[in-house]
PDB file of C-alpha atoms in Angstrom:
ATOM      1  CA  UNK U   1      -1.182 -16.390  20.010  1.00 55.00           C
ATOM      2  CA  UNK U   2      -0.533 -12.717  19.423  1.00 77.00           C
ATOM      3  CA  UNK U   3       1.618 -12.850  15.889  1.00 81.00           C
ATOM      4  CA  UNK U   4      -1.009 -13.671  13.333  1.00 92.00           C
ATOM      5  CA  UNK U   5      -0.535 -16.398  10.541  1.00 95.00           C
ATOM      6  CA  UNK U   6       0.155 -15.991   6.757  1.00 96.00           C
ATOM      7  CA  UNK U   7      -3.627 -18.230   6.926  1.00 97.00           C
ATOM      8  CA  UNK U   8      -5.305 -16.019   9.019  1.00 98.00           C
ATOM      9  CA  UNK U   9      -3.964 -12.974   6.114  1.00 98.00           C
ATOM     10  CA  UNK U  10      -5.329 -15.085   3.902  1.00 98.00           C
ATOM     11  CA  UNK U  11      -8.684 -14.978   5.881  1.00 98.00           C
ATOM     12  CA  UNK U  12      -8.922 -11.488   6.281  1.00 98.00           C
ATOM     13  CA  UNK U  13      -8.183 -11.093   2.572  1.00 98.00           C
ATOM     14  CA  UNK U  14     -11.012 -13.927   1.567  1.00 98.00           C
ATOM     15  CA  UNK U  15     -13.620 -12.143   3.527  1.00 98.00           C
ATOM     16  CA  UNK U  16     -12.685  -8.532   2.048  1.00 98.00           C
ATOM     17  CA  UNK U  17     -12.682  -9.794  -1.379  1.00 98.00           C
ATOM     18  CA  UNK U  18     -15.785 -11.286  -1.753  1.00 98.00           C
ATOM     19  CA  UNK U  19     -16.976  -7.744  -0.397  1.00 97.00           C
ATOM     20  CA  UNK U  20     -15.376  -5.529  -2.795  1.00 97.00           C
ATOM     21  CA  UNK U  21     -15.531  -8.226  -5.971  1.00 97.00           C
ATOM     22  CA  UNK U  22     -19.490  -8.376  -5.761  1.00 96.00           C
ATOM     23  CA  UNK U  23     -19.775  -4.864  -6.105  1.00 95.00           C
ATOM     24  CA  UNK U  24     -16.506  -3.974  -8.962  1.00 95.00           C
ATOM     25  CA  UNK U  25     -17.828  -2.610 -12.479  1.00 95.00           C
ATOM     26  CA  UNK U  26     -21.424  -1.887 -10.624  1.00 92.00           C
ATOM     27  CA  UNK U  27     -23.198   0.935 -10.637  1.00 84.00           C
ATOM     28  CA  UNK U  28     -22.371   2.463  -6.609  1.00 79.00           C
ATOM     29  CA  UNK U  29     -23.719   4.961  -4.176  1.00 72.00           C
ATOM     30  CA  UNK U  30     -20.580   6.960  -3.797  1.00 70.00           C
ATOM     31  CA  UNK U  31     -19.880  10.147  -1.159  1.00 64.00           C
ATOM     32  CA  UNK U  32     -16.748  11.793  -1.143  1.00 55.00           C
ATOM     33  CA  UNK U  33     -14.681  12.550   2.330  1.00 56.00           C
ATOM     34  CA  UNK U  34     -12.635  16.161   2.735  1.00 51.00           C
ATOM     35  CA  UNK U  35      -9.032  16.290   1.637  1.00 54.00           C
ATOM     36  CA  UNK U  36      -6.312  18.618   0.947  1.00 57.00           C
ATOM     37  CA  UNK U  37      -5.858  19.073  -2.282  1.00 54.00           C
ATOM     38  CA  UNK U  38      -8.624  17.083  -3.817  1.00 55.00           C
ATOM     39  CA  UNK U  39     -11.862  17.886  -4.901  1.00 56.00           C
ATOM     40  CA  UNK U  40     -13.081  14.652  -5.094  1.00 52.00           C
ATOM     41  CA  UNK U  41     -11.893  11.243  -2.226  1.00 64.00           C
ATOM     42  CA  UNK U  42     -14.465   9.205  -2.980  1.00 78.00           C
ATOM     43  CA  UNK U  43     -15.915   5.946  -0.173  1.00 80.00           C
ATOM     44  CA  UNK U  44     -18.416   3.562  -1.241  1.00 90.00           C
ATOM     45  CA  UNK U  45     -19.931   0.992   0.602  1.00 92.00           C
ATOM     46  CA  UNK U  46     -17.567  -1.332  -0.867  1.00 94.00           C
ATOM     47  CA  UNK U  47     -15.082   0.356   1.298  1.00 95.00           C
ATOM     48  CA  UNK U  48     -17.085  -0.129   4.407  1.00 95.00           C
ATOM     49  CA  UNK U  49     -18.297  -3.458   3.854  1.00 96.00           C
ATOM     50  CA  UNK U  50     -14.940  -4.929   3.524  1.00 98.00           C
ATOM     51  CA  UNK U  51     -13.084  -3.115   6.478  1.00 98.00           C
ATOM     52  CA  UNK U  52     -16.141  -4.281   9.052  1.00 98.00           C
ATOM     53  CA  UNK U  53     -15.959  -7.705   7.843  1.00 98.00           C
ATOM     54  CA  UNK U  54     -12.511  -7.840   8.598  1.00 98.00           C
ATOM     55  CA  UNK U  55     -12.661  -5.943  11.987  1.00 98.00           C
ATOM     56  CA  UNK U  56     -15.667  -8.698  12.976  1.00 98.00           C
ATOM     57  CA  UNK U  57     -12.870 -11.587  12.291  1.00 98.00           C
ATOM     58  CA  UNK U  58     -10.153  -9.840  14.162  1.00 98.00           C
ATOM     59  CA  UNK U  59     -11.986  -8.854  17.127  1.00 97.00           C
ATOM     60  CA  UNK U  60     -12.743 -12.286  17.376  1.00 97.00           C
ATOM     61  CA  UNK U  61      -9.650 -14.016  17.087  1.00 96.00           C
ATOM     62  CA  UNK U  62      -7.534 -11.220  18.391  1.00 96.00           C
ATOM     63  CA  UNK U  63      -9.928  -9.327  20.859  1.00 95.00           C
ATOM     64  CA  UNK U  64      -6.755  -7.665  23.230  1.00 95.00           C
ATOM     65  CA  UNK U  65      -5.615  -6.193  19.831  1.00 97.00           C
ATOM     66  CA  UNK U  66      -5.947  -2.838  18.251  1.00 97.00           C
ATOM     67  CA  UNK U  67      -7.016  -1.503  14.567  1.00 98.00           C
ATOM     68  CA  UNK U  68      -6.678   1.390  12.697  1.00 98.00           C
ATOM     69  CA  UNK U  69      -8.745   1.720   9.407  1.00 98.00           C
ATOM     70  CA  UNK U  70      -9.425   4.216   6.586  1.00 96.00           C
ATOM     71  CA  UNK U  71     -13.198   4.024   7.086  1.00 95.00           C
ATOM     72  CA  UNK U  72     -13.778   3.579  10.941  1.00 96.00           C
ATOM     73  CA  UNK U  73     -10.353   4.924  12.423  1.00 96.00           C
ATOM     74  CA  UNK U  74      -8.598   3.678  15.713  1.00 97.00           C
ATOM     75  CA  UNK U  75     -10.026   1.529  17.989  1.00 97.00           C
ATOM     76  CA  UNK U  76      -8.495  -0.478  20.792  1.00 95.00           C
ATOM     77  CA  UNK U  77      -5.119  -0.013  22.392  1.00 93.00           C
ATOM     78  CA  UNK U  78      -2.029  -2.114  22.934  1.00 87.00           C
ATOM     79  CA  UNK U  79       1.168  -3.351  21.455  1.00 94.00           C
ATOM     80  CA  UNK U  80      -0.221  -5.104  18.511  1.00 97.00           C
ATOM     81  CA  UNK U  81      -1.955  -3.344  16.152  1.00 98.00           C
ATOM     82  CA  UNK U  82      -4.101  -3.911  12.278  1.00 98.00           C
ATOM     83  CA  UNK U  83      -3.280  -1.546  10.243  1.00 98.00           C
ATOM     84  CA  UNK U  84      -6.321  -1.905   7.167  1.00 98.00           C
ATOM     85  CA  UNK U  85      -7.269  -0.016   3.899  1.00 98.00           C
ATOM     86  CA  UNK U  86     -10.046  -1.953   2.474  1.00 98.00           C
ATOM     87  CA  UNK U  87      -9.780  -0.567  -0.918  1.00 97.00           C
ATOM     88  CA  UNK U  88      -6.503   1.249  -1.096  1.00 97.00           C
ATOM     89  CA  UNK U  89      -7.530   2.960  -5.037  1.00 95.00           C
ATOM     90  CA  UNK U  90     -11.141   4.152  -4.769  1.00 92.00           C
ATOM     91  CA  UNK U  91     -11.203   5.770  -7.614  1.00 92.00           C
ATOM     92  CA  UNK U  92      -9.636   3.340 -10.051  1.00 95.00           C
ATOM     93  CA  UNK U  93     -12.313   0.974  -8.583  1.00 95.00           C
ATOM     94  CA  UNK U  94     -14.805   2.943  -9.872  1.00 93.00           C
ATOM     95  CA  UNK U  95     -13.232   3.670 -12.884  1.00 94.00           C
ATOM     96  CA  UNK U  96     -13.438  -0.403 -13.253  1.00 96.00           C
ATOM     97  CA  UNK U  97      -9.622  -0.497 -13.666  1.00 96.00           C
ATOM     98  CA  UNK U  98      -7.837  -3.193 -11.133  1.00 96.00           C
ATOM     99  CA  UNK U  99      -5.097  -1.421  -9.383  1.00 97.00           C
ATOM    100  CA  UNK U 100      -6.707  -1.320  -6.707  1.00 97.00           C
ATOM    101  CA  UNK U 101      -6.188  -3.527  -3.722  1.00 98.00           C
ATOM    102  CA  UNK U 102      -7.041  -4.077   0.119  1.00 98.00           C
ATOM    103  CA  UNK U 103      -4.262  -3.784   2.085  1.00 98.00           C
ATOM    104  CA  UNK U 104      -3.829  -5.755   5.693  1.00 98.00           C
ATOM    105  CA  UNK U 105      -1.314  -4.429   7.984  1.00 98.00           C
ATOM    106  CA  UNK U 106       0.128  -5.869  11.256  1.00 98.00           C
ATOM    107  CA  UNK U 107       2.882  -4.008  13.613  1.00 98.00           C
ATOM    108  CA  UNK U 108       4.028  -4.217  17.194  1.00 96.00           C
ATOM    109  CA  UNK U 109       4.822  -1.813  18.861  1.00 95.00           C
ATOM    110  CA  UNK U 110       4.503   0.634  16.205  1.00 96.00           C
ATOM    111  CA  UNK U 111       7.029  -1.423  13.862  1.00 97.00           C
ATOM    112  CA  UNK U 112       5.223  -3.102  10.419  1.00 98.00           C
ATOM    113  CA  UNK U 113       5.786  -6.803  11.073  1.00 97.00           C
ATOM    114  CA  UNK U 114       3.597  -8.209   8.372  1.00 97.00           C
ATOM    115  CA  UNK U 115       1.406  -7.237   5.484  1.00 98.00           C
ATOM    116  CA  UNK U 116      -0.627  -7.982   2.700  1.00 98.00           C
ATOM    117  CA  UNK U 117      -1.881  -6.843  -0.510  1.00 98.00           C
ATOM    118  CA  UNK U 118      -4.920  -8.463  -2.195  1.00 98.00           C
ATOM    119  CA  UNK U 119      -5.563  -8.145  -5.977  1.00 98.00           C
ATOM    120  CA  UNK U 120      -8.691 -10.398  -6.441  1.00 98.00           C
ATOM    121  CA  UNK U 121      -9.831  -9.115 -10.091  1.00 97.00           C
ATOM    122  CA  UNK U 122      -6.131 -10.764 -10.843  1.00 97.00           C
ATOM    123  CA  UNK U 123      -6.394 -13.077  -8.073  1.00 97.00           C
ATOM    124  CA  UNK U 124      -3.134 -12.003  -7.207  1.00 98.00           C
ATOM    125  CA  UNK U 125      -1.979 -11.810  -3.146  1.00 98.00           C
ATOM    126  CA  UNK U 126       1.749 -10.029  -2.155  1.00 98.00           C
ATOM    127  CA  UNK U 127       2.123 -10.403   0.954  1.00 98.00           C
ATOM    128  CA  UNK U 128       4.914 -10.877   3.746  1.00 97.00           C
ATOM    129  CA  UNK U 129       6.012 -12.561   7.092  1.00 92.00           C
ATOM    130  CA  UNK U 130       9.110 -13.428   9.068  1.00 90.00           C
ATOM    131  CA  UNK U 131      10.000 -16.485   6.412  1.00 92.00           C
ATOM    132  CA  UNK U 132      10.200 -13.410   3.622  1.00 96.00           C
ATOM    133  CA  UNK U 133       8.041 -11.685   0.810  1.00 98.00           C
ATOM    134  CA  UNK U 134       5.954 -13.541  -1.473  1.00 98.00           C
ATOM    135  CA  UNK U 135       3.469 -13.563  -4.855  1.00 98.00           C
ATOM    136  CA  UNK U 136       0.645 -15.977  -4.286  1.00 98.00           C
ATOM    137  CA  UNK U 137      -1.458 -16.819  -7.027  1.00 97.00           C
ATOM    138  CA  UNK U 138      -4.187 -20.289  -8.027  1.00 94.00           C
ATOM    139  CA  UNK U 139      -0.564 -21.325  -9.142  1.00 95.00           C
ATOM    140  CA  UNK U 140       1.726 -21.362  -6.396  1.00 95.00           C
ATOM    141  CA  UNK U 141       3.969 -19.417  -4.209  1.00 96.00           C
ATOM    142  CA  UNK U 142       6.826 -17.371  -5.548  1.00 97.00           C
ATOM    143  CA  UNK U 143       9.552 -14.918  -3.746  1.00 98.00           C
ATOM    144  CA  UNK U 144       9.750 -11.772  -4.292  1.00 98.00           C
ATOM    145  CA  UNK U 145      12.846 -10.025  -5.008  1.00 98.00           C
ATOM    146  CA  UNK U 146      13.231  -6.379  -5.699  1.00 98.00           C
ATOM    147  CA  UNK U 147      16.088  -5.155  -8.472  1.00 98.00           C
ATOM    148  CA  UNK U 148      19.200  -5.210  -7.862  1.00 98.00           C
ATOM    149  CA  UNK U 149      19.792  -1.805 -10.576  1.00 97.00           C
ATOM    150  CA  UNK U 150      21.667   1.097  -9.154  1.00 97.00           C
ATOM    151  CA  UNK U 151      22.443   3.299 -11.617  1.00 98.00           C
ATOM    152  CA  UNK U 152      19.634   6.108 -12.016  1.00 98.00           C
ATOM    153  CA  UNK U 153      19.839   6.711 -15.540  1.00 98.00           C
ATOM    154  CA  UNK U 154      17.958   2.710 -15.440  1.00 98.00           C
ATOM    155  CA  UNK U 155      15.580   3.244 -12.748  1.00 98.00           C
ATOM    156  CA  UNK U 156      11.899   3.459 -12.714  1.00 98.00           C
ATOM    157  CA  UNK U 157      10.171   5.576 -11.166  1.00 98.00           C
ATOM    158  CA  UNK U 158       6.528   5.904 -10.341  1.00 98.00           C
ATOM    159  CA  UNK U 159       4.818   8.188  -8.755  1.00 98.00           C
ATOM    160  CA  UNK U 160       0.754   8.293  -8.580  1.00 95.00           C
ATOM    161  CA  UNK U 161      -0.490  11.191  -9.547  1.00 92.00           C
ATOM    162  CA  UNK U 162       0.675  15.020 -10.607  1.00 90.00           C
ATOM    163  CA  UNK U 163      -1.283  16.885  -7.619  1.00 90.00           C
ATOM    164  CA  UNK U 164       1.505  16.006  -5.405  1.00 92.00           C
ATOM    165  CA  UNK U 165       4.329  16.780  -7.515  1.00 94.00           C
ATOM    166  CA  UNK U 166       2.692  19.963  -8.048  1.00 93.00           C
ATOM    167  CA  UNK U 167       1.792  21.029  -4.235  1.00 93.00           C
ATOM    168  CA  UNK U 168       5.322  19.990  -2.767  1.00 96.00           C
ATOM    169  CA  UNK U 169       7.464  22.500  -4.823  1.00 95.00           C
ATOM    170  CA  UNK U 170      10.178  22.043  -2.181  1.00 97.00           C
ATOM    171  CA  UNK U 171      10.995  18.252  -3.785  1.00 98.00           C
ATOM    172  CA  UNK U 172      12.811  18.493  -6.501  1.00 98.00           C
ATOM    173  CA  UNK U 173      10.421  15.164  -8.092  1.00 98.00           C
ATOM    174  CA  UNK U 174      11.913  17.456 -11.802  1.00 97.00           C
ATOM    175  CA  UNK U 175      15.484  16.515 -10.972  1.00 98.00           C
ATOM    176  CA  UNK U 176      14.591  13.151 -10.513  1.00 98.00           C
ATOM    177  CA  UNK U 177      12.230  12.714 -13.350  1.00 98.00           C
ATOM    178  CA  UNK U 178      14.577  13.947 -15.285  1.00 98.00           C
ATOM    179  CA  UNK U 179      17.153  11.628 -14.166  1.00 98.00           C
ATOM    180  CA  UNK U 180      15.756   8.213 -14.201  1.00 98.00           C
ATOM    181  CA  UNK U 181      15.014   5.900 -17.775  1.00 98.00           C
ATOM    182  CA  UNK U 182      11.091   6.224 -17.093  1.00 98.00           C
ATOM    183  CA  UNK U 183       8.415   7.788 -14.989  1.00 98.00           C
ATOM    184  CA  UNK U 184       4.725   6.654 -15.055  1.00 97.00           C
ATOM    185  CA  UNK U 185       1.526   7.291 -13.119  1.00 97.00           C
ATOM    186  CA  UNK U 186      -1.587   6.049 -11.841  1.00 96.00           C
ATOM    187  CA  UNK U 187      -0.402   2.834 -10.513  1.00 96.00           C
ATOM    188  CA  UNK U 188      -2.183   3.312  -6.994  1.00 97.00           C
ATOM    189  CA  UNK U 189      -0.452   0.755  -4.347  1.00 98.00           C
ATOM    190  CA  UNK U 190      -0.155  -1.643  -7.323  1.00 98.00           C
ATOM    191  CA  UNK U 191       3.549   0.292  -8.136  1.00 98.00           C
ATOM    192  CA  UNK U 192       4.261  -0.784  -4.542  1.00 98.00           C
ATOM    193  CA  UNK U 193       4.174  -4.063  -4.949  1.00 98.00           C
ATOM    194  CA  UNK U 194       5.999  -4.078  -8.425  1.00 98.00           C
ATOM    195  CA  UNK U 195       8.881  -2.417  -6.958  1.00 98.00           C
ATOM    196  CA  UNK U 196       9.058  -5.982  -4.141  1.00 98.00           C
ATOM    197  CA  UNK U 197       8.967  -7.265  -7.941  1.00 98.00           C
ATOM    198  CA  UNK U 198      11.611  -5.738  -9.243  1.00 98.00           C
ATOM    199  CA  UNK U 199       9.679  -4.620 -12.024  1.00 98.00           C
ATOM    200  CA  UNK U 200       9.539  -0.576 -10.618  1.00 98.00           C
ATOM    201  CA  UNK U 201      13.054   1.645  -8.725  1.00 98.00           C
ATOM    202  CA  UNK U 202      11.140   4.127  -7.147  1.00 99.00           C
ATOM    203  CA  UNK U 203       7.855   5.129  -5.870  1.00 98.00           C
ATOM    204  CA  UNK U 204       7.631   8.432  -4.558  1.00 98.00           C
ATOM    205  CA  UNK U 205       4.424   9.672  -2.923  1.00 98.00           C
ATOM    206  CA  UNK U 206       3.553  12.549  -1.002  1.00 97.00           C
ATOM    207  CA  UNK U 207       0.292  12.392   1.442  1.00 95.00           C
ATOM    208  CA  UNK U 208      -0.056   8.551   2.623  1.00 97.00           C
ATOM    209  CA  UNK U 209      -1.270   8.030   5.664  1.00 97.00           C
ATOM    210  CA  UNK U 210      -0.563   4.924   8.044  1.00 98.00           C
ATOM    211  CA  UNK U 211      -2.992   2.694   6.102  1.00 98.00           C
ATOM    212  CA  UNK U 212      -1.620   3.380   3.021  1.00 98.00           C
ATOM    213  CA  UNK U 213       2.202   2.456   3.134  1.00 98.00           C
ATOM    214  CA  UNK U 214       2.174   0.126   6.219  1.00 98.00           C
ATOM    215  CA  UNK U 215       0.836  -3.272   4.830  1.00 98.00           C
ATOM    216  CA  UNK U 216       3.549  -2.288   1.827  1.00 98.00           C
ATOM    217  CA  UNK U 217       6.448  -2.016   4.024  1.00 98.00           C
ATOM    218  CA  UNK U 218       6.995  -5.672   4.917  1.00 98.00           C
ATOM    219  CA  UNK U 219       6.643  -6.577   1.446  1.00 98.00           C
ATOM    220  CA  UNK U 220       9.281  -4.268   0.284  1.00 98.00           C
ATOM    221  CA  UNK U 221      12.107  -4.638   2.541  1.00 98.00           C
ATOM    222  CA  UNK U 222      11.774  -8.505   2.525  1.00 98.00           C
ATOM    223  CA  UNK U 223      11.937  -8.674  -0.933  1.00 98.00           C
ATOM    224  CA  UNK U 224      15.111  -6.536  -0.548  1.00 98.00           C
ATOM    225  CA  UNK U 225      13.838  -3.187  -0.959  1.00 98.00           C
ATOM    226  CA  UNK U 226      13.804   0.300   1.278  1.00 98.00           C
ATOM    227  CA  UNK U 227      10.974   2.563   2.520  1.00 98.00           C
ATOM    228  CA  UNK U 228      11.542   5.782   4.538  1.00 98.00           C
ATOM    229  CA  UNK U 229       9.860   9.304   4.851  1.00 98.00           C
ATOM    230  CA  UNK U 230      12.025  11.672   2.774  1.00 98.00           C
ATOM    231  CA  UNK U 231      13.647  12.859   5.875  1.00 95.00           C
ATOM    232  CA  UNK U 232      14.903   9.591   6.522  1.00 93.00           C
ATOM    233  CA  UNK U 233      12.029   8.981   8.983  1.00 95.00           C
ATOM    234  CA  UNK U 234       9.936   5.780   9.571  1.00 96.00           C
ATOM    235  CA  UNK U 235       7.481   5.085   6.907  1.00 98.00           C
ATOM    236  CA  UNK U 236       5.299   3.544   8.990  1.00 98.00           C
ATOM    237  CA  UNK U 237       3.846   7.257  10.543  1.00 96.00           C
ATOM    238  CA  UNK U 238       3.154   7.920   6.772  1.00 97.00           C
ATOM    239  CA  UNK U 239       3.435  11.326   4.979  1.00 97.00           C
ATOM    240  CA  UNK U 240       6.236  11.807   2.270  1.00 98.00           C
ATOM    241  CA  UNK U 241       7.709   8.850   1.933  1.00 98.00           C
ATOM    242  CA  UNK U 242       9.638   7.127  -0.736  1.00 98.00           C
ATOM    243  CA  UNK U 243      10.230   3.703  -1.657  1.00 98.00           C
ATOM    244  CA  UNK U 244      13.373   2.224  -3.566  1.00 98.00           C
ATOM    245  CA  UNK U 245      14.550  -1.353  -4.683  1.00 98.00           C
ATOM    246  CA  UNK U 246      18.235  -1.121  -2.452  1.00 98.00           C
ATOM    247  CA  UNK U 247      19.791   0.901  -0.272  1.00 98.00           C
ATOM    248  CA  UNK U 248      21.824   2.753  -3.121  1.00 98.00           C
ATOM    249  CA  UNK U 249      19.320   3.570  -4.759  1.00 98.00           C
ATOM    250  CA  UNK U 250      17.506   4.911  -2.185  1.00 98.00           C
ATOM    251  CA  UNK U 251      19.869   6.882  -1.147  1.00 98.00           C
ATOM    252  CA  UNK U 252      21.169   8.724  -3.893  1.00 98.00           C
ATOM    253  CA  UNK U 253      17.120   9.523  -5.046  1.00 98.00           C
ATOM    254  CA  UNK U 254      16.574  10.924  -1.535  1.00 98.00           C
ATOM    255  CA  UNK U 255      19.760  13.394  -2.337  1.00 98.00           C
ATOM    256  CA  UNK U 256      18.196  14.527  -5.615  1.00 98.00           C
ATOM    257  CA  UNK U 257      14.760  15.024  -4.193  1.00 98.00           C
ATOM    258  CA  UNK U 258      15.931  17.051  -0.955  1.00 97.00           C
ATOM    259  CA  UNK U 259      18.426  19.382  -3.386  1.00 95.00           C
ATOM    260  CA  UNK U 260      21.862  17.350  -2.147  1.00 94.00           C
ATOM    261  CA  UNK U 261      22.650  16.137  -5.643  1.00 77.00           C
TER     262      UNK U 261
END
């Protein structure tokens, strides 16, 4: 078996979550890692705990395939490769707020094939396959579906925080705020998964790396929704990317942000 199962998500997800859950809303030994643009990226042992636990199941069950994680980077080669952020919202999980989530990635060659996001303060799991994208919670299984809204002057938008907006001067993120209903912040991959909900238009952020988008991307475009780097590129390599609920929309954001509209 090289594809994994929608049980063997949940797995992961079970073993990550009793990993970060033990330690939420207590007091952590926290160092911070460098990056552009921010003073302060902050890993706690939370983080590491939960991406080795899930590395130890993997390598057992799938020893021929590869994994790339936020805390202990690439190892492994092949067509089929994990894709894991243990705690995708560090700092909100310090802050004790749950937007945070670990996100559990799977592609071949290259390609996201299926992901999943796992809330467990609201016991909430989004996650997707080749049968489509779904909300999992203690009751039940429901599809997602993004929205079907087209018209910007309706649209949501969220993007996480200023510090992007305000380094990437070359997006015009002012044309756009200014032409949706709503923008909000500080919704860390939690906006992702509300815009497979249909609950959020747009998410537009500027610095993700692989772990940060690719676990999202199956859950988007199953539920009906679009994710692509602002050049049109694969979202999968990370970097600028932006995520919308249909193709229209998508499209006609993408021409406001690059100066077309």
């Amino acid at each position: 078996m090289t594809m994994p199962t929608p049980e063997f998500l949940h797995k992961l997800a079970d073993a990550a979550d009793r990993e970060t859950l033990a330690r939420f809303r207590k007091p952590l030994d926290t160092s911070s890692k460098p990056k552009d643009g921010y003073r302060f990226d902050p890993v706690t042992e939370a983080d590491r705990e939960a991406e080795r636990v899930m590395r130890e199941l993997i390598s057992a069950e799938f020893p021929d395939h590869s994994v790339l994680g936020e805390e202990y980077g690439l190892s492994g080669t092949g067509t089929f490769q994990w894709v894991l952020d243990p705690i995708d919202g560090t700092r909100p999980f310090l802050l004790g707020i749950p937007v945070w989530a670990t996100l559990i990635g799977f592609t071949q060659e290259g390609r996201a094939a299926s992901g999943m996001m796992s809330q467990p303060v609201t016991r909430e799991r989004f996650w997707a396959d080749q049968t489509g994208s779904w909300l999992e919670t203690s009751a039940g299984k429901t599809p997602l579906r993004s929205s079907a809204k087209t018209e910007m002057a309706e649209a949501i938008l969220h993007t996480n925080s200023p510090e992007g907006v305000k380094r990437n001067k070359d997006v015009n993120f002012d044309g756009l705020d200014a032409a949706v209903k709503m923008t909000r912040y500080g919704g860390e991959c939690y906006a992702f998964a509300m815009l497979a909900a249909g609950q959020i238009d747009l998410c537009l952020e500027y610095n993700l790396q692989p772990y940060d988008i690719v676990p999202l991307i199956p859950v988007i475009q199953a539920a009906g929704g679009v994710v692509t780097t602002l050049d049109g590129g694969r979202a999968e390599d990370g970097g600028r990317v932006l995520a919308s609920a249909n193709m229209e929309l998508h499209r006609a954001a993408l021409k406001i942000l690059l100066g077309q509209a």
